[in-house]
Amino acid sequence: METNDKIINGKIHADNLLKKIYPLSVDYIKKYSKKPTLAVVLIGNDPASEVYVKNKIITANKNNINSLKITFSNEVYENILLDKIIELNNNPDVHGILVQLPLPKHISEKLVIQTINPEKDVDGFHPTNYGNLFMGSPSFIPCTPLGCFYMLKKEIPDLTGKNAVIIGRSNIVGKPMASLLLSSNCTVTIAHSKTINLIETCKKADILIAAIGKPEMINEDYIKKNAIIIDVGINRIEQNDLSIKNNKSKLVGDVNYNKVFDIVDKITPVPGGVGPMTIACLMHNTLKAAFLNKKDPFINILESM
Ligand code: GUN
């Protein structure tokens, strides 16, 4: 197998998805004389969140999607933030609302998510959307698991009977990912920090989704031969290769890419794997919200796959 055939290139998958989305946003503008609009709310100055938000806005602007960036200081009162969300809910020119997580400790994530109108909840985190996903009639699907699932389906159209192991039980990735894989007839295990014999569990995986947030934790010991690996981790670590000029840190995944590469069938790199797909899925969800706002049917990419 060619080395490149092993790499699941998230950038290419994302560009292909965005190519399908672009003409839909052109149609929307022609039909309704306004752009689909995404409001992104950023609280505080966490450097990673700032980068994610910047990339979301750049991609929106490139794809005919209007973006509104709303920033608050880390000390913002919870009620001020909730009032802003209500204002965005009531603004007919805003179709999608995203509040970048994590939030400062004094703000209730649960309350913030529950305040977003589910019809504008492009993150798919509102209990209504979350419940719909788990009951098998998805409305808005969280962007990171949707992106992972989209790439998996493109690489292996029939997932039936595959053993899928997800490491990480977060609301953003692990749990919704399990629901998507289950709906495609995988046998699903969610492993986490308290799992006994994690290595043994992972070694049974035909599909391994790593969403732990621990740089390069997953090495060759965890991998079944010819497994497919989706690495959701984005970790910035200090670079100790001093031969690389002006490069004090680098991004790595939760998987030690070099150590597992020869064993796996396919793997997503970091960067250039899950990251671009997450943003493409956000564009997809925003466009979907804009069409639904006009009671205009929108084909979910999952239904057309
Ligand atoms: N923080 C990390 N991932 C996400 C995401 O998908 N959505 C939001 N709102 N915040 C995040």
mmCIF file of C-alpha atoms and ligand atoms in Angstrom, residues 41 49 52 56 97-102 123 125 142-145 172-173 278 282, ligand 1:
data_model
loop_
_atom_site.group_PDB
_atom_site.id
_atom_site.type_symbol
_atom_site.label_atom_id
_atom_site.label_comp_id
_atom_site.label_asym_id
_atom_site.label_seq_id
_atom_site.Cartn_x
_atom_site.Cartn_y
_atom_site.Cartn_z
ATOM 1 C CA VAL A 41 -19.526 33.832 21.012
ATOM 2 C CA SER A 49 -10.298 28.790 21.650
ATOM 3 C CA TYR A 52 -10.559 27.719 16.720
ATOM 4 C CA LYS A 56 -14.319 29.052 11.955
ATOM 5 C CA ILE A 97 -25.334 30.334 17.317
ATOM 6 C CA LEU A 98 -22.132 28.813 18.677
ATOM 7 C CA VAL A 99 -20.733 29.512 22.133
ATOM 8 C CA GLN A 100 -17.123 28.359 22.162
ATOM 9 C CA LEU A 101 -16.334 25.939 25.006
ATOM 10 C CA PRO A 102 -14.863 25.630 27.575
ATOM 11 C CA ASP A 123 -23.220 22.670 17.684
ATOM 12 C CA PHE A 125 -25.412 20.363 22.092
ATOM 13 C CA PRO A 142 -22.191 17.856 16.943
ATOM 14 C CA CYS A 143 -19.585 18.928 14.403
ATOM 15 C CA THR A 144 -16.516 16.954 15.515
ATOM 16 C CA PRO A 145 -18.178 13.517 15.645
ATOM 17 C CA ILE A 172 -18.696 17.015 22.577
ATOM 18 C CA VAL A 173 -17.106 13.907 21.020
ATOM 19 C CA THR A 278 -15.107 19.871 12.212
ATOM 20 C CA LEU A 282 -20.102 23.637 11.213
HETATM 21 N N1 GUN B 1 -14.726 23.445 22.066
HETATM 22 C C1 GUN B 1 -14.114 22.369 21.548
HETATM 23 N N2 GUN B 1 -14.851 21.828 20.554
HETATM 24 C C2 GUN B 1 -15.961 22.584 20.451
HETATM 25 C C3 GUN B 1 -17.101 22.531 19.598
HETATM 26 O O1 GUN B 1 -17.249 21.651 18.735
HETATM 27 N N3 GUN B 1 -18.038 23.509 19.796
HETATM 28 C C4 GUN B 1 -17.901 24.471 20.746
HETATM 29 N N4 GUN B 1 -18.877 25.363 20.869
HETATM 30 N N5 GUN B 1 -16.854 24.537 21.547
HETATM 31 C C5 GUN B 1 -15.890 23.608 21.398
#
